[in-house]
Coordinates of N, CA, C and O and ligand atoms in Angstrom, one line a residue:
M80 N 118.9 124.3 93.5 CA 120.4 124.4 93.3 C 120.9 123.0 93.0 O 120.4 122.0 93.5
P81 N 121.8 122.9 92.1 CA 122.2 121.6 91.6 C 123.2 120.9 92.6 O 124.1 121.5 93.1
I82 N 122.9 119.7 92.9 CA 123.8 118.9 93.7 C 124.4 117.8 92.8 O 123.7 117.1 92.1
Y83 N 125.7 117.8 92.7 CA 126.4 116.9 91.8 C 127.1 115.8 92.6 O 127.6 116.1 93.8
E84 N 127.3 114.7 92.0 CA 128.0 113.6 92.7 C 129.4 113.5 92.0 O 129.5 113.6 90.8
Y85 N 130.4 113.4 92.8 CA 131.8 113.4 92.3 C 132.5 112.1 92.8 O 132.2 111.7 93.9
V86 N 133.4 111.7 92.0 CA 134.4 110.7 92.4 C 135.7 111.3 92.3 O 136.1 111.8 91.2
C87 N 136.5 111.3 93.4 CA 137.8 111.9 93.4 C 138.8 110.9 92.7 O 138.8 109.7 93.0
R88 N 139.5 111.5 91.7 CA 140.5 110.6 91.0 C 141.7 110.4 91.9 O 142.5 109.4 91.6
G89 N 141.9 111.2 92.9 CA 143.1 111.0 93.7 C 142.9 109.9 94.7 O 143.8 109.0 94.9
C90 N 141.7 109.8 95.4 CA 141.6 108.8 96.5 C 140.3 108.0 96.3 O 140.0 107.1 97.1
A91 N 139.6 108.1 95.1 CA 138.4 107.3 94.8 C 137.3 107.6 95.8 O 136.4 106.7 95.9
H92 N 137.3 108.6 96.5 CA 136.2 109.0 97.4 C 135.1 109.5 96.6 O 135.2 110.3 95.8
R93 N 133.9 109.0 97.0 CA 132.7 109.4 96.3 C 131.9 110.3 97.2 O 131.6 110.0 98.4
F94 N 131.4 111.5 96.7 CA 130.7 112.4 97.6 C 129.8 113.2 96.7 O 129.9 113.4 95.5
E95 N 128.8 113.8 97.4 CA 127.8 114.7 96.7 C 128.2 116.1 97.2 O 128.5 116.3 98.3
M96 N 128.1 117.1 96.3 CA 128.4 118.4 96.6 C 127.5 119.4 95.9 O 127.1 119.2 94.8
L97 N 127.0 120.4 96.7 CA 126.2 121.5 96.2 C 127.2 122.4 95.5 O 128.2 122.8 96.0
V98 N 126.9 122.6 94.2 CA 127.9 123.4 93.4 C 127.4 124.8 93.4 O 126.3 125.2 92.9
L99 N 128.3 125.7 93.9 CA 128.0 127.1 93.9 C 128.8 127.8 92.8 O 129.9 127.3 92.4
P100 N 128.3 128.8 92.2 CA 129.0 129.5 91.2 C 130.4 130.0 91.7 O 130.5 130.5 92.8
Q101 N 131.3 129.9 90.8 CA 132.7 130.4 91.1 C 133.4 129.6 92.2 O 134.4 130.1 92.7
V102 N 132.8 128.5 92.7 CA 133.5 127.7 93.7 C 133.7 126.3 93.0 O 132.8 125.6 92.7
S103 N 135.0 126.0 92.8 CA 135.2 124.6 92.2 C 135.2 123.6 93.4 O 135.7 123.9 94.4
P104 N 134.6 122.5 93.1 CA 134.4 121.5 94.1 C 135.8 120.8 94.5 O 136.7 120.8 93.7
M105 N 135.9 120.4 95.7 CA 137.1 119.9 96.3 C 136.8 118.6 97.1 O 135.8 118.5 97.7
C106 N 137.6 117.6 97.0 CA 137.4 116.4 97.7 C 137.6 116.6 99.2 O 138.5 117.1 99.6
P107 N 136.5 116.2 100.0 CA 136.6 116.4 101.4 C 137.6 115.5 102.1 O 138.0 115.7 103.2
E108 N 138.1 114.4 101.4 CA 139.0 113.5 102.0 C 140.5 113.9 101.8 O 141.2 114.0 102.8
C109 N 140.8 114.3 100.6 CA 142.2 114.6 100.3 C 142.4 116.0 99.8 O 143.5 116.4 99.4
Q110 N 141.3 116.8 99.7 CA 141.3 118.2 99.3 C 141.8 118.3 97.8 O 142.2 119.3 97.3
G111 N 141.7 117.2 97.1 CA 142.1 117.2 95.7 C 141.0 117.8 94.8 O 139.8 117.8 95.2
R112 N 141.4 118.3 93.7 CA 140.4 118.9 92.8 C 140.3 118.2 91.5 O 139.7 118.7 90.6
D113 N 140.9 117.0 91.4 CA 140.8 116.2 90.2 C 139.6 115.3 90.4 O 139.8 114.1 90.8
L114 N 138.5 115.8 90.0 CA 137.3 115.1 90.3 C 136.6 114.7 89.0 O 136.7 115.4 88.0
E115 N 135.8 113.6 89.1 CA 135.0 113.1 88.0 C 133.6 113.3 88.4 O 133.1 112.8 89.3
Q116 N 132.9 114.1 87.6 CA 131.5 114.4 87.9 C 130.6 113.2 87.4 O 130.7 112.8 86.3
Q117 N 129.8 112.7 88.3 CA 128.9 111.6 88.0 C 127.5 112.2 87.6 O 127.2 113.3 88.0
I118 N 126.7 111.4 87.0 CA 125.3 111.8 86.7 C 124.5 111.8 87.9 O 124.4 110.8 88.6
S119 N 124.0 112.9 88.3 CA 123.2 113.1 89.5 C 121.9 112.5 89.5 O 121.2 112.5 88.5
M120 N 121.4 111.9 90.6 CA 120.1 111.4 90.7 C 119.0 112.5 90.5 O 118.0 112.2 90.0
F121 N 119.4 113.7 91.0 CA 118.5 114.8 90.9 C 118.2 115.2 89.5 O 117.1 115.5 89.1
A122 N 119.2 115.1 88.7 CA 119.1 115.4 87.3 C 118.3 114.4 86.5 O 117.5 114.8 85.6
V123 N 118.4 113.2 86.9 CA 117.7 112.1 86.2 C 116.2 112.0 86.5 O 115.4 111.9 85.6
S124 N 115.9 112.1 87.8 CA 114.5 112.0 88.2 C 113.8 113.3 88.2 O 113.5 113.9 89.2
S125 N 113.5 113.8 87.0 CA 112.7 115.0 86.8 C 111.2 114.6 87.0 O 110.9 113.5 87.0
E126 N 110.4 115.6 87.1 CA 109.0 115.3 87.3 C 108.4 114.5 86.1 O 107.6 113.7 86.3
G127 N 108.9 114.8 84.9 CA 108.4 114.1 83.7 C 108.7 112.6 83.8 O 107.8 111.8 83.5
T128 N 109.9 112.2 84.1 CA 110.2 110.8 84.1 C 109.5 110.1 85.3 O 109.2 109.0 85.2
K129 N 109.3 110.8 86.4 CA 108.6 110.3 87.6 C 107.2 109.9 87.2 O 106.7 108.8 87.4
A130 N 106.5 110.8 86.5 CA 105.1 110.6 86.0 C 105.1 109.5 85.1 O 104.2 108.6 85.1
A131 N 106.0 109.4 84.2 CA 106.1 108.3 83.2 C 106.3 107.0 83.9 O 105.7 106.0 83.5
A132 N 107.1 107.0 84.9 CA 107.4 105.7 85.6 C 106.1 105.3 86.4 O 105.8 104.1 86.4
L133 N 105.4 106.2 87.0 CA 104.2 105.9 87.6 C 103.2 105.3 86.7 O 102.5 104.3 87.0
K134 N 103.0 106.0 85.5 CA 102.1 105.5 84.5 C 102.4 104.1 84.0 O 101.6 103.3 83.9
D135 N 103.7 103.9 83.8 CA 104.2 102.6 83.3 C 103.9 101.6 84.4 O 103.5 100.5 84.0
G136 N 104.1 101.9 85.7 CA 103.9 100.9 86.7 C 102.4 100.6 86.8 O 102.1 99.4 87.0
R137 N 101.5 101.6 86.7 CA 100.1 101.3 86.7 C 99.7 100.4 85.6 O 98.9 99.5 85.8
Q138 N 100.2 100.7 84.4 CA 99.9 99.8 83.2 C 100.3 98.4 83.5 O 99.6 97.4 83.1
R139 N 101.5 98.3 84.0 CA 102.1 96.9 84.2 C 101.2 96.2 85.3 O 100.9 95.0 85.0
S140 N 100.8 96.8 86.4 CA 100.0 96.1 87.4 C 98.6 95.7 86.8 O 98.1 94.7 87.1
A141 N 98.1 96.6 85.9 CA 96.8 96.3 85.3 C 96.9 95.1 84.4 O 96.0 94.2 84.5
S142 N 98.0 94.9 83.7 CA 98.1 93.8 82.8 C 98.4 92.5 83.6 O 97.9 91.4 83.3
I143 N 99.0 92.6 84.8 CA 99.2 91.5 85.7 C 97.9 91.0 86.2 O 97.6 89.8 86.2
R144 N 97.0 92.0 86.6 CA 95.7 91.7 87.1 C 94.9 90.9 86.0 O 94.2 90.0 86.3
R145 N 95.0 91.4 84.8 CA 94.3 90.8 83.7 C 94.7 89.3 83.5 O 93.9 88.4 83.3
D146 N 96.1 89.1 83.6 CA 96.6 87.8 83.5 C 96.1 86.9 84.6 O 95.7 85.7 84.4
K147 N 96.0 87.4 85.8 CA 95.5 86.6 87.0 C 94.0 86.3 86.7 O 93.6 85.1 87.0
D148 N 93.2 87.2 86.3 CA 91.8 87.0 86.0 C 91.6 85.9 85.0 O 90.8 85.0 85.1
H149 N 92.4 86.0 84.0 CA 92.4 85.0 82.9 C 92.7 83.6 83.4 O 92.1 82.6 83.1
A150 N 93.8 83.6 84.3 CA 94.2 82.3 84.8 C 93.1 81.7 85.7 O 92.8 80.5 85.7
A151 N 92.4 82.6 86.5 CA 91.3 82.1 87.4 C 90.2 81.6 86.5 O 89.6 80.5 86.9
M152 N 89.9 82.2 85.4 CA 88.8 81.8 84.5 C 89.1 80.4 83.9 O 88.3 79.5 83.9
E153 N 90.4 80.3 83.5 CA 90.8 79.0 83.0 C 90.7 77.9 84.0 O 90.3 76.8 83.7
Y154 N 91.1 78.2 85.2 CA 91.0 77.3 86.4 C 89.6 76.8 86.6 O 89.3 75.6 86.6
E155 N 88.6 77.8 86.6 CA 87.2 77.5 86.8 C 86.7 76.6 85.7 O 85.9 75.6 85.9
K156 N 87.1 77.0 84.5 CA 86.6 76.2 83.3 C 87.1 74.7 83.4 O 86.3 73.8 83.1
N157 N 88.3 74.6 83.8 CA 88.9 73.2 83.9 C 88.4 72.4 85.1 O 88.6 71.2 85.1
H158 N 87.8 73.1 86.1 CA 87.4 72.4 87.3 C 85.9 72.5 87.5 O 85.5 72.3 88.7
E159 N 85.1 72.7 86.5 CA 83.7 72.8 86.7 C 83.1 71.4 87.0 O 82.2 71.3 87.7
H160 N 83.6 70.4 86.4 CA 83.0 69.1 86.5 C 83.8 68.2 87.4 O 85.0 68.2 87.4
Ligands
ZN117 ZN1 140.2 112.7 97.3

């Protein structure tokens, strides 16, 4: 079920609400219905983007490790004698 984040235009209260069909969301603070829907975290973090982020993170740490190895090699080369 979709959970949306809203900001009330009446009192600037921010809240998350489970949206049911045929029920318009209402601000829990002032009972106002003039709401601005925000982009939900649930909508953004789909399985696809999560997997892509994981993959990206792995690649990044691998390249950092390579840089470290390279630096260690350079260090040894410069301190052999
Ligand atoms: Zn409100």
